[in-house]
Amino acid sequence: MTRPSHTPPRTPPSRALLERGSPPEPPPAGRSRRPAVSRPVARAAVPAVLLALLGAAAAPGAAAPAAGPPARAEVRTDVRTGVRPDARAGVRTDTRPDTPAGAQPDTPAGARAGAARPGDFDIAPARAALERLLPRHARQFTLVPGTAGGADTFTVSGTPGAITVRGSTGATLLTGVGWYLQHVAGADIGWPGDSIGMLPAELPGVAAPVTRSALVPHRYALNDTDDGYSGPYRTFEEHQRQIDLLALHGINEVFVQVGAEYPYYRALQGFGYSAEELREWIPGPAHQSWWLLQNLSGFGGPVSERLMRERAELGGRIAQQLRGLGMTPVLPGYFGTVPPGFAARNPGSATVPQGDWAGFERPDWLDPGSAAFPKLAAAYYAEQRAVFGDSTMYRMSPLHEGGQTGSVDVKSAAGAIQSALHAAHPGALWAVLGWQDDPTAELLAGVDTSKVLILDGLSDRYNRLDREARWGGVPYAMGTIYNFGGHTTIGANTSVWLERFGPWRAKSNSALAGIAYLPEGTGTNPAAFDLFTDLAWEPGPVDQRQWFAGFAARRYGRPDAEAAAAWEELRKGPYSTSSGLWSESQDSLFTARPSLTAAGAAYWSPRSMRYPAGSVRRALDHLLRVDPRLRTSSAYRFDLVDTARQALANHSRVLLPKIKAAYEARDLARFRELTTEWRDAERKLDAVTGSDPNFLLGRWLAGARSKGADTAEQDRYEYDARSILSVWGRRATSEGGFLHDYANREWSGLVTELYARRWKAYFDSLEEALVSRSAPRAIDWHAFEEEWARRTTRHPVRPSGDPHALAAAIAAALPAAAG
């Protein structure tokens, strides 16, 4: 970006637009601010003029807003138990459950009359979520507030057609529904895919009441990168679906990134920056995750003020949706990121250049010991509160992936960061990512560690881990990052989860206080999502083989021998990879930058197979033979397409060495035969992924274009969305930082328009070299990929083709698995 060369007026030029009902204006540097008044969040928290400008309206089927956020008062949270005042999401205004015909509500008469009692809360948000999740069967459930207590608890009971779920929060009620579907009804609502169409008209009863309590207080979800890799331009309804699924699977703390740029944009206008300068500094939505991590700025933008306001409104609605279910919206905290020139515009401030991150110049770090830091932090939190409301947990990772400390004392800086957080949100937890060497001993020494939760991103990646010794007994959540960049590869170290969670929790000095679901991209591995979240609720050790057998029985709505055989193959293969070096399986060579020696697409991914390829090949054969009556569900379709895609991807690692051998032998006929086979495989890959909505490039691009007010803005956001999948950043990042293809994925449209064209250009150059007996012509791959990222071609947004026929064609073309 261009560094500002002048000091603009401190009053934001957009003030006239935001005057009525707007977030409070940030104070000029060096001045204090009146204490902000806590206000309802949901839609009322968004400035009235903003709502008028956006023409905002409640989404069809959206839950009615629950009570506003808690008043700004000290929040006394025990990080090991997780008990806190806001955990019950407000007081019920109507305690009468929605009762199906013939069912008796499991609720005392006083509550039915509207008398509030401890543990009461508004069940309307949970009821609305249930209607979305089970539209044909929701009326057969009675939801009842449970008794307030330490651990989140649900109880499931009932007779056929009249199921009662009692739970300690709205989200825990949904977790109870999820347990019932999994263990009684034999159906699955996964991420993605479900089999609810196979449920009988009348739901089965529960033989005897079953109660489950959460084994750990913190069930955290979403990596800092999730918004960038899973969908930076998603709608509220898409985020709402994600929240429903997280609640159904027992999660209670969710990172909310959408709209996080708006508090920066508003607050920094009071510290010497114009709105225009800040819009140039803030990156496009697909790249904002790494801006919040203090890794980059500006790329993929500029972002219009209109889009920032829309995203702020969306983030506020997401936060309120979580609160309505008794879940904690985990908001980004402020730890010192500032634009260039901050010290010059704010005399007495000290900033530390953060150097390079993968070819990007990182934003500066404002020394938390500077006089300006608490003032800017206060302005930031006030602006954030105005749109997002308050929370009890905030995410911050200072000095992430190589940040520079300069002359700053890290211990003192950490204390100042926590002090600023607690000045705005007394007693709030600081959630810090356990990644590489973070958090350091110096950082932990400077804070009240009873108000810190470490989200361990390496729990299943390496061996010989002792988290209590490493972090001095600071509470942590066992996490998994089994997906990087949103790759479509199947697999996870599930056996490592099962081997470690129980023993780590049972240690005499255990500091394990939660689980952290942290794939960089979500929505790609339903079995892994289901199993990892089950860890927090299953009272005894989980047997991996039995769990996968149960998953196979419910995934398509009925037990089926072929489905069971398929999932046993997948269990033994991609879902039983070991720790030691990796937590993700290998990606595909079809998505790799062309080379006869290509070993992977993403530079930072495994370079070879992590499991026997035959397991996936055999699983495909079994899935193709599943009872035709079970093939109509979205769960079956997704799994079949995903398994066929993975079998073909694994075959790319067999085919490429053969092509290399033919080229080196100068066998032109064989070379042409094999490259023709490669191109045919790419066509099959694009066709089969085009038959399921979860593998469509068109949906990704259409979402980006939908946010632009005119063609120029639409093109800018489409470049933001395309570049993250391909070049990732500018040339220095793509090449020097090795980030090209970091977010590769086998999607219909992406395969044909980028990956297949890239391989064709390469194979054509090799064939020319064989014919002319010369060296292959050089190809500037970054220029090739940048040209693709700048395109605005359209792609289908709806699936087409018969998944079974397309998967069968792949199986017929692949060699049978050995053994």
PDB file of C-alpha atoms in Angstrom, residues 292-441:
ATOM      1  CA  LEU A 292      -6.159  -9.760  11.990  1.00  0.00           C
ATOM      2  CA  LEU A 293      -3.180 -12.030  12.714  1.00  0.00           C
ATOM      3  CA  GLN A 294      -0.904  -9.059  11.866  1.00  0.00           C
ATOM      4  CA  ASN A 295       0.580 -10.799   8.824  1.00  0.00           C
ATOM      5  CA  LEU A 296      -0.439  -8.491   5.963  1.00  0.00           C
ATOM      6  CA  SER A 297      -2.535  -5.511   4.932  1.00  0.00           C
ATOM      7  CA  GLY A 298      -4.195  -4.045   1.868  1.00  0.00           C
ATOM      8  CA  PHE A 299      -4.270  -7.055  -0.454  1.00  0.00           C
ATOM      9  CA  GLY A 300      -7.569  -7.831  -2.169  1.00  0.00           C
ATOM     10  CA  GLY A 301      -8.985  -4.395  -1.429  1.00  0.00           C
ATOM     11  CA  PRO A 302      -9.821  -1.643  -1.169  1.00  0.00           C
ATOM     12  CA  VAL A 303     -12.987  -2.503   0.699  1.00  0.00           C
ATOM     13  CA  SER A 304     -15.895  -0.109   0.339  1.00  0.00           C
ATOM     14  CA  GLU A 305     -17.388   1.480   3.408  1.00  0.00           C
ATOM     15  CA  ARG A 306     -20.730   0.010   2.383  1.00  0.00           C
ATOM     16  CA  LEU A 307     -19.324  -3.531   2.446  1.00  0.00           C
ATOM     17  CA  MET A 308     -17.670  -2.938   5.806  1.00  0.00           C
ATOM     18  CA  ARG A 309     -20.991  -1.800   7.221  1.00  0.00           C
ATOM     19  CA  GLU A 310     -22.785  -4.804   5.773  1.00  0.00           C
ATOM     20  CA  ARG A 311     -20.165  -7.128   7.227  1.00  0.00           C
ATOM     21  CA  ALA A 312     -20.412  -5.423  10.609  1.00  0.00           C
ATOM     22  CA  GLU A 313     -24.174  -5.875  10.590  1.00  0.00           C
ATOM     23  CA  LEU A 314     -23.701  -9.524   9.598  1.00  0.00           C
ATOM     24  CA  GLY A 315     -21.128 -10.110  12.352  1.00  0.00           C
ATOM     25  CA  GLY A 316     -23.448  -8.515  14.906  1.00  0.00           C
ATOM     26  CA  ARG A 317     -26.264 -10.827  13.859  1.00  0.00           C
ATOM     27  CA  ILE A 318     -23.958 -13.851  14.089  1.00  0.00           C
ATOM     28  CA  ALA A 319     -22.866 -12.831  17.598  1.00  0.00           C
ATOM     29  CA  GLN A 320     -26.467 -12.367  18.689  1.00  0.00           C
ATOM     30  CA  GLN A 321     -27.486 -15.685  17.153  1.00  0.00           C
ATOM     31  CA  LEU A 322     -24.839 -17.346  19.313  1.00  0.00           C
ATOM     32  CA  ARG A 323     -25.933 -15.512  22.445  1.00  0.00           C
ATOM     33  CA  GLY A 324     -29.523 -16.534  21.840  1.00  0.00           C
ATOM     34  CA  LEU A 325     -28.441 -20.167  22.071  1.00  0.00           C
ATOM     35  CA  GLY A 326     -26.321 -19.584  25.176  1.00  0.00           C
ATOM     36  CA  MET A 327     -23.104 -19.873  23.184  1.00  0.00           C
ATOM     37  CA  THR A 328     -20.175 -17.479  23.552  1.00  0.00           C
ATOM     38  CA  PRO A 329     -19.288 -15.327  20.555  1.00  0.00           C
ATOM     39  CA  VAL A 330     -15.493 -15.175  20.683  1.00  0.00           C
ATOM     40  CA  LEU A 331     -14.508 -11.772  19.325  1.00  0.00           C
ATOM     41  CA  PRO A 332     -11.115 -10.516  18.125  1.00  0.00           C
ATOM     42  CA  GLY A 333      -9.296  -8.549  20.794  1.00  0.00           C
ATOM     43  CA  TYR A 334      -6.943  -5.618  20.312  1.00  0.00           C
ATOM     44  CA  PHE A 335      -3.222  -6.227  20.792  1.00  0.00           C
ATOM     45  CA  GLY A 336      -1.589  -3.378  18.881  1.00  0.00           C
ATOM     46  CA  THR A 337      -1.911  -3.644  15.085  1.00  0.00           C
ATOM     47  CA  VAL A 338      -1.678  -0.174  13.510  1.00  0.00           C
ATOM     48  CA  PRO A 339      -1.269   1.270  10.015  1.00  0.00           C
ATOM     49  CA  PRO A 340       2.013   2.842   8.838  1.00  0.00           C
ATOM     50  CA  GLY A 341       2.957   6.185  10.341  1.00  0.00           C
ATOM     51  CA  PHE A 342       1.109   5.798  13.619  1.00  0.00           C
ATOM     52  CA  ALA A 343       3.927   7.162  15.784  1.00  0.00           C
ATOM     53  CA  ALA A 344       4.337  10.230  13.567  1.00  0.00           C
ATOM     54  CA  ARG A 345       0.645  11.023  13.846  1.00  0.00           C
ATOM     55  CA  ASN A 346       0.460  10.296  17.565  1.00  0.00           C
ATOM     56  CA  PRO A 347       3.502  11.834  19.298  1.00  0.00           C
ATOM     57  CA  GLY A 348       4.880   9.827  22.168  1.00  0.00           C
ATOM     58  CA  SER A 349       3.841   6.511  20.648  1.00  0.00           C
ATOM     59  CA  ALA A 350       6.331   3.768  19.879  1.00  0.00           C
ATOM     60  CA  THR A 351       5.790   1.206  17.135  1.00  0.00           C
ATOM     61  CA  VAL A 352       7.787  -1.862  16.165  1.00  0.00           C
ATOM     62  CA  PRO A 353       8.113  -2.839  12.476  1.00  0.00           C
ATOM     63  CA  GLN A 354       7.061  -6.472  12.197  1.00  0.00           C
ATOM     64  CA  GLY A 355       9.110  -7.346   9.149  1.00  0.00           C
ATOM     65  CA  ASP A 356       8.147  -9.826   6.466  1.00  0.00           C
ATOM     66  CA  TRP A 357       5.507 -12.533   6.434  1.00  0.00           C
ATOM     67  CA  ALA A 358       5.638 -14.766   3.336  1.00  0.00           C
ATOM     68  CA  GLY A 359       6.473 -11.821   1.101  1.00  0.00           C
ATOM     69  CA  PHE A 360       4.129  -9.306   2.728  1.00  0.00           C
ATOM     70  CA  GLU A 361       5.257  -6.376   4.837  1.00  0.00           C
ATOM     71  CA  ARG A 362       3.479  -6.884   8.124  1.00  0.00           C
ATOM     72  CA  PRO A 363       1.553  -4.076   9.838  1.00  0.00           C
ATOM     73  CA  ASP A 364       3.362  -2.258  12.631  1.00  0.00           C
ATOM     74  CA  TRP A 365       2.889  -3.199  16.266  1.00  0.00           C
ATOM     75  CA  LEU A 366       2.042  -0.433  18.703  1.00  0.00           C
ATOM     76  CA  ASP A 367       4.080  -0.964  21.861  1.00  0.00           C
ATOM     77  CA  PRO A 368       1.465  -1.841  24.499  1.00  0.00           C
ATOM     78  CA  GLY A 369       3.545   0.169  26.943  1.00  0.00           C
ATOM     79  CA  SER A 370       2.935   3.352  24.928  1.00  0.00           C
ATOM     80  CA  ALA A 371       0.526   5.901  26.341  1.00  0.00           C
ATOM     81  CA  ALA A 372      -1.547   5.661  23.165  1.00  0.00           C
ATOM     82  CA  PHE A 373      -2.125   1.916  23.470  1.00  0.00           C
ATOM     83  CA  PRO A 374      -4.801   1.871  26.204  1.00  0.00           C
ATOM     84  CA  LYS A 375      -6.559   4.792  24.488  1.00  0.00           C
ATOM     85  CA  LEU A 376      -6.658   3.079  21.107  1.00  0.00           C
ATOM     86  CA  ALA A 377      -7.643  -0.228  22.723  1.00  0.00           C
ATOM     87  CA  ALA A 378     -10.478   1.514  24.569  1.00  0.00           C
ATOM     88  CA  ALA A 379     -11.649   3.149  21.330  1.00  0.00           C
ATOM     89  CA  TYR A 380     -11.499  -0.197  19.539  1.00  0.00           C
ATOM     90  CA  TYR A 381     -13.473  -2.062  22.197  1.00  0.00           C
ATOM     91  CA  ALA A 382     -16.078   0.721  22.356  1.00  0.00           C
ATOM     92  CA  GLU A 383     -16.616   0.569  18.602  1.00  0.00           C
ATOM     93  CA  GLN A 384     -16.723  -3.226  18.725  1.00  0.00           C
ATOM     94  CA  ARG A 385     -19.234  -3.196  21.576  1.00  0.00           C
ATOM     95  CA  ALA A 386     -21.534  -0.849  19.682  1.00  0.00           C
ATOM     96  CA  VAL A 387     -21.968  -3.360  16.866  1.00  0.00           C
ATOM     97  CA  PHE A 388     -21.125  -6.765  18.337  1.00  0.00           C
ATOM     98  CA  GLY A 389     -22.023  -6.313  21.995  1.00  0.00           C
ATOM     99  CA  ASP A 390     -19.930  -7.657  24.865  1.00  0.00           C
ATOM    100  CA  SER A 391     -18.457 -11.108  25.282  1.00  0.00           C
ATOM    101  CA  THR A 392     -16.543 -13.079  27.859  1.00  0.00           C
ATOM    102  CA  MET A 393     -13.832 -14.388  25.503  1.00  0.00           C
ATOM    103  CA  TYR A 394     -11.505 -12.611  23.059  1.00  0.00           C
ATOM    104  CA  ARG A 395      -8.975 -14.026  20.560  1.00  0.00           C
ATOM    105  CA  MET A 396      -5.492 -12.543  20.294  1.00  0.00           C
ATOM    106  CA  SER A 397      -2.136 -13.919  19.134  1.00  0.00           C
ATOM    107  CA  PRO A 398       0.512 -11.182  19.325  1.00  0.00           C
ATOM    108  CA  LEU A 399       3.727 -11.855  17.411  1.00  0.00           C
ATOM    109  CA  HIS A 400       2.085 -14.640  15.402  1.00  0.00           C
ATOM    110  CA  GLU A 401       4.451 -16.610  13.146  1.00  0.00           C
ATOM    111  CA  GLY A 402       7.599 -14.605  13.587  1.00  0.00           C
ATOM    112  CA  GLY A 403       6.582 -11.159  14.755  1.00  0.00           C
ATOM    113  CA  GLN A 404       9.378  -8.859  15.937  1.00  0.00           C
ATOM    114  CA  THR A 405       9.600  -7.749  19.567  1.00  0.00           C
ATOM    115  CA  GLY A 406      12.159  -4.999  19.022  1.00  0.00           C
ATOM    116  CA  SER A 407      12.984  -3.438  22.376  1.00  0.00           C
ATOM    117  CA  VAL A 408       9.565  -4.243  23.808  1.00  0.00           C
ATOM    118  CA  ASP A 409       9.478  -6.340  26.950  1.00  0.00           C
ATOM    119  CA  VAL A 410       7.049  -9.137  26.046  1.00  0.00           C
ATOM    120  CA  LYS A 411       6.067  -9.837  29.643  1.00  0.00           C
ATOM    121  CA  SER A 412       5.072  -6.222  30.250  1.00  0.00           C
ATOM    122  CA  ALA A 413       3.413  -5.971  26.853  1.00  0.00           C
ATOM    123  CA  ALA A 414       1.267  -9.042  27.537  1.00  0.00           C
ATOM    124  CA  GLY A 415       0.165  -7.547  30.854  1.00  0.00           C
ATOM    125  CA  ALA A 416      -0.757  -4.287  29.156  1.00  0.00           C
ATOM    126  CA  ILE A 417      -2.776  -6.126  26.478  1.00  0.00           C
ATOM    127  CA  GLN A 418      -4.694  -8.052  29.125  1.00  0.00           C
ATOM    128  CA  SER A 419      -5.204  -4.907  31.187  1.00  0.00           C
ATOM    129  CA  ALA A 420      -6.719  -3.128  28.200  1.00  0.00           C
ATOM    130  CA  LEU A 421      -9.003  -6.103  27.587  1.00  0.00           C
ATOM    131  CA  HIS A 422     -10.123  -6.176  31.209  1.00  0.00           C
ATOM    132  CA  ALA A 423     -10.642  -2.426  31.290  1.00  0.00           C
ATOM    133  CA  ALA A 424     -13.235  -2.917  28.572  1.00  0.00           C
ATOM    134  CA  HIS A 425     -14.438  -6.399  29.567  1.00  0.00           C
ATOM    135  CA  PRO A 426     -13.521  -7.163  33.196  1.00  0.00           C
ATOM    136  CA  GLY A 427     -12.599 -10.785  33.747  1.00  0.00           C
ATOM    137  CA  ALA A 428     -12.844 -11.808  30.095  1.00  0.00           C
ATOM    138  CA  LEU A 429     -10.829 -14.802  28.921  1.00  0.00           C
ATOM    139  CA  TRP A 430      -7.966 -14.292  26.513  1.00  0.00           C
ATOM    140  CA  ALA A 431      -7.911 -17.154  24.019  1.00  0.00           C
ATOM    141  CA  VAL A 432      -4.454 -17.548  22.490  1.00  0.00           C
ATOM    142  CA  LEU A 433      -3.472 -20.018  19.774  1.00  0.00           C
ATOM    143  CA  GLY A 434      -0.943 -22.689  20.651  1.00  0.00           C
ATOM    144  CA  TRP A 435       1.080 -22.734  17.444  1.00  0.00           C
ATOM    145  CA  GLN A 436       4.799 -23.011  16.699  1.00  0.00           C
ATOM    146  CA  ASP A 437       6.472 -21.464  19.776  1.00  0.00           C
ATOM    147  CA  ASP A 438       3.416 -19.528  20.944  1.00  0.00           C
ATOM    148  CA  PRO A 439       2.436 -18.685  23.525  1.00  0.00           C
ATOM    149  CA  THR A 440       5.890 -18.033  24.858  1.00  0.00           C
ATOM    150  CA  ALA A 441       6.882 -18.299  28.496  1.00  0.00           C
TER     151      ALA A 441
END
